[in-house]
Amino acid sequence: MRIALLGGTGDIGEGLALRFARDTDHEILVGSRDPEKARDAVEAYVTELDDRGVEADVKGFGNEMATDRADVAVLSVPPYYAGDTVEAVEDVLDAETILVTPAVGMNGDEDGMHYHPPSAGSVSELVAARAPDEVPVVGAYHNLAAGKLADLDVEFDLDTLVVGDDADAKRTVLDLSNEIAGLRALDAGPLANAAEVESVTPLVINIAKYNDDLHDVGVKWV
Amino acid sequence: MRIALLGGTGDIGEGLALRFARDTDHEILVGSRDPEKARDAVEAYVTELDDRGVEADVKGFGNEMATDRADVAVLSVPPYYAGDTVEAVEDVLDAETILVTPAVGMNGDEDGMHYHPPSAGSVSELVAARAPDEVPVVGAYHNLAAGKLADLDVEFDLDTLVVGDDADAKRTVLDLSNEIAGLRALDAGPLANAAEVESVTPLVINIAKYNDDLHDVGVKWV
């Protein structure tokens, strides 16, 4: 399978690229608005993987070309770019490309982070509204701390929640996610349930803020 | 310490009464709008604890009398009764009584449960708004599945999140909660952070709905 990480030079994109490359046999396509930036990032990722004895299939492209080649395209961009990124690649999206969205709308104040969804109800539903109708949209990877994700020395024992309205696409993302070592993917229902999933992200940041012995907090559902 | 469970004949109240009675040396006051109902519930709780060899200090009262005697009063009532229950006991609330709120506003549809906070932002903040100003309000126990909580055969390995604006009161509730075997209480900040804590409750219900091997889902922050 070909997995594109759009905005794959950012922290979530980096972590997913490294872990998919290390733990699976899939082809990894790192996308960026600037293809040169994507290729620079890939060079660093390949060096890091090579240092760990992993020969990985990772390449860099512009976001549109990465999407065009992908079976699964992850929108690993900040929430306020999610809609625009969908529009930038919509000509190459179709029913055969699963669009995965991990972004979460938040704002912060002195108390901590607060969930701040777009008017669509959640970023996942915003992405679904902005994508062409036939494109299956799946929410996943919202609650993985970027710091842990991108540090391959950290062994995972974490869950990620997956939401989506297309059962086959959701199954594909659940199975794909379970291929990452130490990651368990759980179904949290349709996109209508995305807000409760997304709102865990400010919460894990708050838990890290108020508990000195917890950093880069993740979650296990037990 | 004296711990009152207002609405202590309901499922969350039952579970907290049984576990506080079994695992701590505190005096447990089960409250109900109807004192007779509270005493009947206490009889059942004492029998269950006795069957397990636990001699517990549990008594039944009307909610107002239970609150009057309590150091910590837990509003273990449905969310739509939380404000009214505060008003029913406000004459006996003061700065020396910590008011603990575990309730969460939700509504459900065919997709699952959805977080539906009151206009105050969260039930925790609603309780703080309805309580006399000097009463310290703390949110806790939102994300404990009632079924697991009330089944003393279930050994806990769960977290609960605690929010509050009064540092001493929050510390008391954190320490008290950590006395329940297998329960770890974590600070999630001030009451302004309650919404993200409360919204985990519909989420754990959704996770149970969509994953056949998970029931009465709880959470560990890792």
GROMACS .gro file of C-alpha atoms in nm:
model
  444
    1MET     CA    1   0.000   0.000   0.000
    2ARG     CA    2   0.113   0.357  -0.056
    3ILE     CA    3   0.073   0.592   0.240
    4ALA     CA    4   0.108   0.966   0.182
    5LEU     CA    5   0.175   1.199   0.472
    6LEU     CA    6   0.066   1.542   0.353
    7GLY     CA    7   0.245   1.803   0.556
    8GLY     CA    8   0.479   1.518   0.631
    9THR     CA    9   0.761   1.748   0.735
   10GLY     CA   10   0.571   1.853   1.052
   11ASP     CA   11   0.594   1.668   1.380
   12ILE     CA   12   0.294   1.435   1.345
   13GLY     CA   13   0.388   1.364   0.983
   14GLU     CA   14   0.747   1.288   1.082
   15GLY     CA   15   0.643   1.045   1.353
   16LEU     CA   16   0.394   0.862   1.133
   17ALA     CA   17   0.643   0.848   0.844
   18LEU     CA   18   0.917   0.703   1.066
   19ARG     CA   19   0.695   0.448   1.236
   20PHE     CA   20   0.515   0.336   0.920
   21ALA     CA   21   0.853   0.307   0.749
   22ARG     CA   22   1.010   0.110   1.033
   23ASP     CA   23   0.717  -0.115   1.125
   24THR     CA   24   0.541  -0.189   0.794
   25ASP     CA   25   0.625  -0.285   0.436
   26HIS     CA   26   0.424  -0.003   0.288
   27GLU     CA   27   0.564   0.265   0.061
   28ILE     CA   28   0.580   0.602   0.238
   29LEU     CA   29   0.527   0.924   0.044
   30VAL     CA   30   0.616   1.239   0.235
   31GLY     CA   31   0.426   1.537   0.095
   32SER     CA   32   0.480   1.906   0.143
   33ARG     CA   33   0.359   2.222  -0.029
   34ASP     CA   34   0.725   2.257  -0.129
   35PRO     CA   35   0.858   1.933  -0.286
   36GLU     CA   36   1.214   2.036  -0.205
   37LYS     CA   37   1.125   2.057   0.164
   38ALA     CA   38   0.968   1.711   0.142
   39ARG     CA   39   1.284   1.568  -0.013
   40ASP     CA   40   1.502   1.730   0.256
   41ALA     CA   41   1.282   1.580   0.528
   42VAL     CA   42   1.296   1.240   0.361
   43GLU     CA   43   1.675   1.256   0.355
   44ALA     CA   44   1.675   1.307   0.732
   45TYR     CA   45   1.417   1.031   0.789
   46VAL     CA   46   1.608   0.783   0.572
   47THR     CA   47   1.931   0.864   0.759
   48GLU     CA   48   1.762   0.809   1.093
   49LEU     CA   49   1.608   0.482   0.977
   50ASP     CA   50   1.936   0.371   0.822
   51ASP     CA   51   2.114   0.438   1.154
   52ARG     CA   52   1.871   0.189   1.305
   53GLY     CA   53   1.936  -0.067   1.034
   54VAL     CA   54   1.603  -0.006   0.863
   55GLU     CA   55   1.604   0.010   0.486
   56ALA     CA   56   1.289   0.203   0.421
   57ASP     CA   57   1.092   0.297   0.113
   58VAL     CA   58   1.033   0.670   0.173
   59LYS     CA   59   1.014   0.938  -0.097
   60GLY     CA   60   0.938   1.310  -0.102
   61PHE     CA   61   0.689   1.490  -0.326
   62GLY     CA   62   0.463   1.790  -0.347
   63ASN     CA   63   0.135   1.724  -0.165
   64GLU     CA   64  -0.061   1.680  -0.489
   65MET     CA   65   0.174   1.425  -0.641
   66ALA     CA   66   0.196   1.235  -0.312
   67THR     CA   67  -0.184   1.222  -0.294
   68ASP     CA   68  -0.217   1.115  -0.656
   69ARG     CA   69   0.004   0.812  -0.589
   70ALA     CA   70  -0.143   0.722  -0.251
   71ASP     CA   71  -0.398   0.466  -0.135
   72VAL     CA   72  -0.415   0.640   0.201
   73ALA     CA   73  -0.338   1.012   0.242
   74VAL     CA   74  -0.294   1.148   0.595
   75LEU     CA   75  -0.362   1.521   0.639
   76SER     CA   76  -0.086   1.575   0.895
   77VAL     CA   77  -0.121   1.952   0.883
   78PRO     CA   78  -0.231   2.204   1.147
   79PRO     CA   79  -0.613   2.222   1.180
   80TYR     CA   80  -0.641   2.565   1.017
   81TYR     CA   81  -0.472   2.427   0.702
   82ALA     CA   82  -0.677   2.106   0.685
   83GLY     CA   83  -0.953   2.244   0.463
   84ASP     CA   84  -0.714   2.429   0.231
   85THR     CA   85  -0.493   2.123   0.198
   86VAL     CA   86  -0.793   1.915   0.094
   87GLU     CA   87  -0.877   2.174  -0.172
   88ALA     CA   88  -0.517   2.183  -0.293
   89VAL     CA   89  -0.526   1.810  -0.368
   90GLU     CA   90  -0.893   1.759  -0.455
   91ASP     CA   91  -0.828   1.709  -0.827
   92VAL     CA   92  -0.637   1.390  -0.751
   93LEU     CA   93  -0.870   1.261  -0.480
   94ASP     CA   94  -1.120   0.992  -0.567
   95ALA     CA   95  -1.313   0.703  -0.417
   96GLU     CA   96  -0.994   0.495  -0.415
   97THR     CA   97  -0.800   0.734  -0.191
   98ILE     CA   98  -0.872   0.720   0.179
   99LEU     CA   99  -0.826   1.062   0.336
  100VAL     CA  100  -0.718   1.040   0.701
  101THR     CA  101  -0.741   1.340   0.933
  102PRO     CA  102  -0.558   1.362   1.270
  103ALA     CA  103  -0.593   1.739   1.327
  104VAL     CA  104  -0.772   1.893   1.625
  105GLY     CA  105  -0.893   2.250   1.679
  106MET     CA  106  -0.778   2.386   2.015
  107ASN     CA  107  -0.703   2.710   2.183
  108GLY     CA  108  -0.508   2.770   2.497
  109ASP     CA  109  -0.512   3.005   2.793
  110GLU     CA  110  -0.348   3.015   3.134
  111ASP     CA  111  -0.563   2.722   3.253
  112GLY     CA  112  -0.466   2.489   2.972
  113MET     CA  113  -0.585   2.381   2.630
  114HIS     CA  114  -0.950   2.379   2.535
  115TYR     CA  115  -1.127   2.197   2.256
  116HIS     CA  116  -1.233   2.444   1.991
  117PRO     CA  117  -1.398   2.261   1.701
  118PRO     CA  118  -1.487   2.428   1.372
  119SER     CA  119  -1.854   2.496   1.298
  120ALA     CA  120  -1.872   2.160   1.115
  121GLY     CA  121  -1.860   2.002   1.462
  122SER     CA  122  -1.508   1.858   1.436
  123VAL     CA  123  -1.208   1.884   1.206
  124SER     CA  124  -1.291   1.534   1.083
  125GLU     CA  125  -1.636   1.648   0.971
  126LEU     CA  126  -1.490   1.968   0.822
  127VAL     CA  127  -1.253   1.758   0.611
  128ALA     CA  128  -1.542   1.536   0.500
  129ALA     CA  129  -1.743   1.846   0.403
  130ARG     CA  130  -1.454   1.994   0.204
  131ALA     CA  131  -1.352   1.670   0.027
  132PRO     CA  132  -1.532   1.552  -0.289
  133ASP     CA  133  -1.835   1.339  -0.194
  134GLU     CA  134  -1.695   1.009  -0.313
  135VAL     CA  135  -1.376   1.035  -0.107
  136PRO     CA  136  -1.385   0.823   0.211
  137VAL     CA  137  -1.274   1.029   0.512
  138VAL     CA  138  -1.143   0.866   0.829
  139GLY     CA  139  -1.031   1.035   1.152
  140ALA     CA  140  -0.732   0.879   1.332
  141TYR     CA  141  -0.408   0.956   1.522
  142HIS     CA  142  -0.558   1.257   1.706
  143ASN     CA  143  -0.433   1.161   2.048
  144LEU     CA  144  -0.074   1.054   1.980
  145ALA     CA  145   0.176   1.292   2.137
  146ALA     CA  146   0.403   1.419   1.860
  147GLY     CA  147   0.712   1.397   2.080
  148LYS     CA  148   0.665   1.027   2.152
  149LEU     CA  149   0.554   0.954   1.797
  150ALA     CA  150   0.869   1.093   1.636
  151ASP     CA  151   1.109   0.940   1.891
  152LEU     CA  152   1.172   0.587   1.771
  153ASP     CA  153   1.342   0.508   2.101
  154VAL     CA  154   1.000   0.528   2.267
  155GLU     CA  155   0.829   0.190   2.261
  156PHE     CA  156   0.458   0.241   2.222
  157ASP     CA  157   0.187   0.088   2.432
  158LEU     CA  158  -0.084   0.324   2.317
  159ASP     CA  159  -0.428   0.334   2.163
  160THR     CA  160  -0.557   0.544   1.878
  161LEU     CA  161  -0.926   0.592   1.802
  162VAL     CA  162  -1.060   0.569   1.448
  163VAL     CA  163  -1.385   0.725   1.323
  164GLY     CA  164  -1.541   0.714   0.978
  165ASP     CA  165  -1.863   0.663   0.786
  166ASP     CA  166  -1.720   0.429   0.520
  167ALA     CA  167  -1.685   0.087   0.685
  168ASP     CA  168  -1.426  -0.047   0.437
  169ALA     CA  169  -1.208   0.262   0.459
  170LYS     CA  170  -1.228   0.260   0.837
  171ARG     CA  171  -1.132  -0.111   0.843
  172THR     CA  172  -0.831  -0.036   0.621
  173VAL     CA  173  -0.712   0.240   0.854
  174LEU     CA  174  -0.774   0.025   1.165
  175ASP     CA  175  -0.568  -0.260   1.015
  176LEU     CA  176  -0.294  -0.027   0.891
  177SER     CA  177  -0.267   0.144   1.229
  178ASN     CA  178  -0.243  -0.189   1.410
  179GLU     CA  179   0.070  -0.259   1.203
  180ILE     CA  180   0.257   0.012   1.397
  181ALA     CA  181   0.437  -0.164   1.681
  182GLY     CA  182   0.266  -0.112   2.016
  183LEU     CA  183  -0.025   0.083   1.871
  184ARG     CA  184  -0.378  -0.053   1.911
  185ALA     CA  185  -0.644   0.103   1.690
  186LEU     CA  186  -1.002   0.104   1.820
  187ASP     CA  187  -1.321   0.190   1.637
  188ALA     CA  188  -1.503   0.490   1.788
  189GLY     CA  189  -1.791   0.488   1.540
  190PRO     CA  190  -1.890   0.724   1.258
  191LEU     CA  191  -1.759   1.077   1.190
  192ALA     CA  192  -2.046   1.210   1.403
  193ASN     CA  193  -1.851   1.079   1.703
  194ALA     CA  194  -1.530   1.261   1.607
  195ALA     CA  195  -1.569   1.557   1.845
  196GLU     CA  196  -1.537   1.340   2.158
  197VAL     CA  197  -1.228   1.174   2.005
  198GLU     CA  198  -1.066   1.503   1.909
  199SER     CA  199  -1.131   1.663   2.246
  200VAL     CA  200  -0.900   1.411   2.413
  201THR     CA  201  -0.607   1.599   2.256
  202PRO     CA  202  -0.635   1.917   2.467
  203LEU     CA  203  -0.704   1.690   2.764
  204VAL     CA  204  -0.379   1.494   2.734
  205ILE     CA  205  -0.191   1.825   2.709
  206ASN     CA  206  -0.364   1.944   3.028
  207ILE     CA  207  -0.282   1.620   3.210
  208ALA     CA  208   0.085   1.665   3.118
  209LYS     CA  209   0.071   2.027   3.237
  210TYR     CA  210  -0.067   1.942   3.582
  211ASN     CA  211   0.120   1.618   3.660
  212ASP     CA  212   0.496   1.650   3.684
  213ASP     CA  213   0.557   1.279   3.631
  214LEU     CA  214   0.364   1.258   3.304
  215HIS     CA  215   0.498   1.390   2.972
  216ASP     CA  216   0.375   1.347   2.616
  217VAL     CA  217   0.065   1.182   2.760
  218GLY     CA  218  -0.116   0.915   2.562
  219VAL     CA  219  -0.411   0.693   2.639
  220LYS     CA  220  -0.509   0.330   2.686
  221TRP     CA  221  -0.877   0.239   2.692
  222VAL     CA  222  -0.923  -0.046   2.938
  223MET     CA  223  -1.326   1.203   5.719
  224ARG     CA  224  -1.698   1.188   5.647
  225ILE     CA  225  -1.791   1.130   5.284
  226ALA     CA  226  -2.151   1.187   5.175
  227LEU     CA  227  -2.280   1.036   4.854
  228LEU     CA  228  -2.584   1.243   4.761
  229GLY     CA  229  -2.806   1.036   4.536
  230GLY     CA  230  -2.607   0.750   4.683
  231THR     CA  231  -2.871   0.494   4.589
  232GLY     CA  232  -2.793   0.535   4.217
  233ASP     CA  233  -2.527   0.337   4.035
  234ILE     CA  234  -2.232   0.578   4.067
  235GLY     CA  235  -2.323   0.646   4.430
  236GLU     CA  236  -2.346   0.274   4.502
  237GLY     CA  237  -2.006   0.205   4.352
  238LEU     CA  238  -1.835   0.491   4.532
  239ALA     CA  239  -2.003   0.399   4.862
  240LEU     CA  240  -1.895   0.035   4.834
  241ARG     CA  241  -1.537   0.113   4.733
  242PHE     CA  242  -1.484   0.395   4.984
  243ALA     CA  243  -1.631   0.170   5.254
  244ARG     CA  244  -1.415  -0.128   5.159
  245ASP     CA  245  -1.087   0.051   5.084
  246THR     CA  246  -1.074   0.341   5.331
  247ASP     CA  247  -1.139   0.410   5.699
  248HIS     CA  248  -1.370   0.702   5.629
  249GLU     CA  249  -1.729   0.723   5.744
  250ILE     CA  250  -1.972   0.687   5.453
  251LEU     CA  251  -2.302   0.875   5.451
  252VAL     CA  252  -2.543   0.761   5.181
  253GLY     CA  253  -2.788   1.038   5.099
  254SER     CA  254  -3.115   1.030   4.911
  255ARG     CA  255  -3.408   1.267   4.872
  256ASP     CA  256  -3.597   0.996   5.063
  257PRO     CA  257  -3.410   0.897   5.383
  258GLU     CA  258  -3.594   0.564   5.391
  259LYS     CA  259  -3.457   0.480   5.046
  260ALA     CA  260  -3.107   0.571   5.165
  261ARG     CA  261  -3.140   0.341   5.464
  262ASP     CA  262  -3.264   0.054   5.243
  263ALA     CA  263  -2.968   0.100   5.011
  264VAL     CA  264  -2.729   0.108   5.306
  265GLU     CA  265  -2.874  -0.220   5.431
  266ALA     CA  266  -2.793  -0.381   5.094
  267TYR     CA  267  -2.444  -0.225   5.084
  268VAL     CA  268  -2.364  -0.337   5.440
  269THR     CA  269  -2.481  -0.691   5.360
  270GLU     CA  270  -2.263  -0.702   5.048
  271LEU     CA  271  -1.962  -0.568   5.239
  272ASP     CA  272  -2.027  -0.807   5.528
  273ASP     CA  273  -2.035  -1.101   5.282
  274ARG     CA  274  -1.684  -0.995   5.188
  275GLY     CA  275  -1.569  -0.974   5.546
  276VAL     CA  276  -1.569  -0.594   5.551
  277GLU     CA  277  -1.714  -0.425   5.856
  278ALA     CA  278  -1.799  -0.084   5.719
  279ASP     CA  279  -1.917   0.242   5.865
  280VAL     CA  280  -2.205   0.327   5.629
  281LYS     CA  281  -2.524   0.509   5.726
  282GLY     CA  282  -2.829   0.639   5.537
  283PHE     CA  283  -2.976   0.991   5.557
  284GLY     CA  284  -3.172   1.247   5.365
  285ASN     CA  285  -2.942   1.445   5.133
  286GLU     CA  286  -2.948   1.755   5.353
  287MET     CA  287  -2.855   1.574   5.673
  288ALA     CA  288  -2.584   1.375   5.493
  289THR     CA  289  -2.436   1.698   5.355
  290ASP     CA  290  -2.454   1.872   5.691
  291ARG     CA  291  -2.241   1.599   5.849
  292ALA     CA  292  -1.997   1.560   5.557
  293ASP     CA  293  -1.646   1.690   5.490
  294VAL     CA  294  -1.682   1.584   5.127
  295ALA     CA  295  -2.021   1.558   4.953
  296VAL     CA  296  -2.036   1.385   4.615
  297LEU     CA  297  -2.325   1.486   4.388
  298SER     CA  298  -2.379   1.137   4.246
  299VAL     CA  299  -2.704   1.235   4.076
  300PRO     CA  300  -2.798   1.257   3.707
  301PRO     CA  301  -2.674   1.580   3.543
  302TYR     CA  302  -3.021   1.733   3.515
  303TYR     CA  303  -3.062   1.705   3.895
  304ALA     CA  304  -2.717   1.838   3.982
  305GLY     CA  305  -2.819   2.205   4.009
  306ASP     CA  306  -3.140   2.128   4.200
  307THR     CA  307  -2.959   1.900   4.441
  308VAL     CA  308  -2.709   2.176   4.517
  309GLU     CA  309  -2.998   2.412   4.594
  310ALA     CA  310  -3.170   2.150   4.811
  311VAL     CA  311  -2.864   2.129   5.037
  312GLU     CA  312  -2.724   2.484   5.008
  313ASP     CA  313  -2.828   2.584   5.360
  314VAL     CA  314  -2.587   2.330   5.505
  315LEU     CA  315  -2.302   2.390   5.261
  316ASP     CA  316  -2.011   2.606   5.368
  317ALA     CA  317  -1.641   2.660   5.307
  318GLU     CA  318  -1.567   2.344   5.508
  319THR     CA  319  -1.767   2.114   5.280
  320ILE     CA  320  -1.605   2.008   4.954
  321LEU     CA  321  -1.868   1.953   4.688
  322VAL     CA  322  -1.762   1.689   4.432
  323THR     CA  323  -1.939   1.656   4.098
  324PRO     CA  324  -1.907   1.348   3.872
  325ALA     CA  325  -2.207   1.415   3.644
  326VAL     CA  326  -2.181   1.464   3.267
  327GLY     CA  327  -2.437   1.603   3.021
  328MET     CA  328  -2.480   1.374   2.721
  329ASN     CA  329  -2.734   1.287   2.463
  330GLY     CA  330  -2.747   0.983   2.241
  331ASP     CA  331  -2.851   0.894   1.889
  332GLU     CA  332  -2.799   0.597   1.660
  333ASP     CA  333  -2.429   0.686   1.619
  334GLY     CA  334  -2.352   0.688   1.989
  335MET     CA  335  -2.332   0.928   2.280
  336HIS     CA  336  -2.240   1.292   2.237
  337TYR     CA  337  -2.113   1.543   2.489
  338HIS     CA  338  -2.384   1.797   2.561
  339PRO     CA  339  -2.267   2.041   2.828
  340PRO     CA  340  -2.494   2.295   2.996
  341SER     CA  341  -2.454   2.660   2.901
  342ALA     CA  342  -2.217   2.704   3.197
  343GLY     CA  343  -1.963   2.511   2.986
  344SER     CA  344  -1.965   2.189   3.191
  345VAL     CA  345  -2.168   2.033   3.472
  346SER     CA  346  -1.873   2.103   3.702
  347GLU     CA  347  -1.895   2.475   3.626
  348LEU     CA  348  -2.275   2.467   3.657
  349VAL     CA  349  -2.242   2.320   4.005
  350ALA     CA  350  -1.986   2.586   4.098
  351ALA     CA  351  -2.223   2.857   3.971
  352ARG     CA  352  -2.518   2.719   4.168
  353ALA     CA  353  -2.329   2.654   4.493
  354PRO     CA  354  -2.269   2.935   4.747
  355ASP     CA  355  -1.949   3.123   4.660
  356GLU     CA  356  -1.747   2.999   4.956
  357VAL     CA  357  -1.806   2.629   4.881
  358PRO     CA  358  -1.510   2.461   4.710
  359VAL     CA  359  -1.629   2.261   4.406
  360VAL     CA  360  -1.423   1.977   4.259
  361GLY     CA  361  -1.499   1.762   3.954
  362ALA     CA  362  -1.404   1.393   3.977
  363TYR     CA  363  -1.516   1.036   3.896
  364HIS     CA  364  -1.669   1.136   3.559
  365ASN     CA  365  -1.510   0.856   3.361
  366LEU     CA  366  -1.560   0.554   3.585
  367ALA     CA  367  -1.800   0.303   3.434
  368ALA     CA  368  -2.082   0.250   3.683
  369GLY     CA  369  -2.093  -0.125   3.616
  370LYS     CA  370  -1.728  -0.177   3.705
  371LEU     CA  371  -1.745   0.068   3.994
  372ALA     CA  372  -2.028  -0.114   4.172
  373ASP     CA  373  -1.890  -0.463   4.110
  374LEU     CA  374  -1.641  -0.523   4.390
  375ASP     CA  375  -1.518  -0.835   4.209
  376VAL     CA  376  -1.364  -0.605   3.946
  377GLU     CA  377  -1.011  -0.508   4.046
  378PHE     CA  378  -0.944  -0.156   3.932
  379ASP     CA  379  -0.648  -0.039   3.734
  380LEU     CA  380  -0.801   0.290   3.631
  381ASP     CA  381  -0.745   0.663   3.637
  382THR     CA  382  -0.982   0.938   3.736
  383LEU     CA  383  -0.926   1.305   3.653
  384VAL     CA  384  -0.981   1.577   3.909
  385VAL     CA  385  -1.050   1.946   3.834
  386GLY     CA  386  -1.103   2.235   4.071
  387ASP     CA  387  -1.015   2.596   4.144
  388ASP     CA  388  -0.947   2.551   4.517
  389ALA     CA  389  -0.604   2.389   4.546
  390ASP     CA  390  -0.657   2.251   4.898
  391ALA     CA  391  -0.994   2.101   4.815
  392LYS     CA  392  -0.858   1.948   4.497
  393ARG     CA  393  -0.563   1.801   4.690
  394THR     CA  394  -0.805   1.647   4.943
  395VAL     CA  395  -1.009   1.484   4.665
  396LEU     CA  396  -0.695   1.363   4.484
  397ASP     CA  397  -0.565   1.202   4.806
  398LEU     CA  398  -0.904   1.057   4.897
  399SER     CA  399  -0.948   0.910   4.548
  400ASN     CA  400  -0.603   0.752   4.556
  401GLU     CA  401  -0.716   0.558   4.865
  402ILE     CA  402  -0.953   0.353   4.647
  403ALA     CA  403  -0.762   0.038   4.551
  404GLY     CA  404  -0.639   0.046   4.192
  405LEU     CA  405  -0.760   0.400   4.127
  406ARG     CA  406  -0.508   0.668   4.036
  407ALA     CA  407  -0.630   1.027   4.058
  408LEU     CA  408  -0.466   1.283   3.829
  409ASP     CA  409  -0.495   1.660   3.834
  410ALA     CA  410  -0.647   1.801   3.514
  411GLY     CA  411  -0.633   2.164   3.623
  412PRO     CA  412  -0.901   2.417   3.716
  413LEU     CA  413  -1.277   2.392   3.659
  414ALA     CA  414  -1.226   2.570   3.325
  415ASN     CA  415  -1.075   2.242   3.202
  416ALA     CA  416  -1.376   2.033   3.309
  417ALA     CA  417  -1.542   2.010   2.966
  418GLU     CA  418  -1.258   1.805   2.817
  419VAL     CA  419  -1.267   1.575   3.120
  420GLU     CA  420  -1.644   1.529   3.110
  421SER     CA  421  -1.647   1.462   2.735
  422VAL     CA  422  -1.448   1.143   2.789
  423THR     CA  423  -1.765   0.988   2.934
  424PRO     CA  424  -1.963   0.969   2.606
  425LEU     CA  425  -1.640   0.858   2.439
  426VAL     CA  426  -1.587   0.553   2.662
  427ILE     CA  427  -1.950   0.455   2.598
  428ASN     CA  428  -1.888   0.484   2.222
  429ILE     CA  429  -1.570   0.276   2.245
  430ALA     CA  430  -1.765   0.002   2.425
  431LYS     CA  431  -2.038   0.020   2.158
  432TYR     CA  432  -1.801  -0.028   1.865
  433ASN     CA  433  -1.552  -0.280   2.008
  434ASP     CA  434  -1.700  -0.616   2.102
  435ASP     CA  435  -1.413  -0.708   2.333
  436LEU     CA  436  -1.440  -0.393   2.548
  437HIS     CA  437  -1.712  -0.339   2.808
  438ASP     CA  438  -1.755  -0.077   3.080
  439VAL     CA  439  -1.456   0.101   2.930
  440GLY     CA  440  -1.227   0.305   3.152
  441VAL     CA  441  -0.907   0.492   3.086
  442LYS     CA  442  -0.538   0.498   3.178
  443TRP     CA  443  -0.332   0.805   3.089
  444VAL     CA  444   0.017   0.685   3.001
   0.00000   0.00000   0.00000
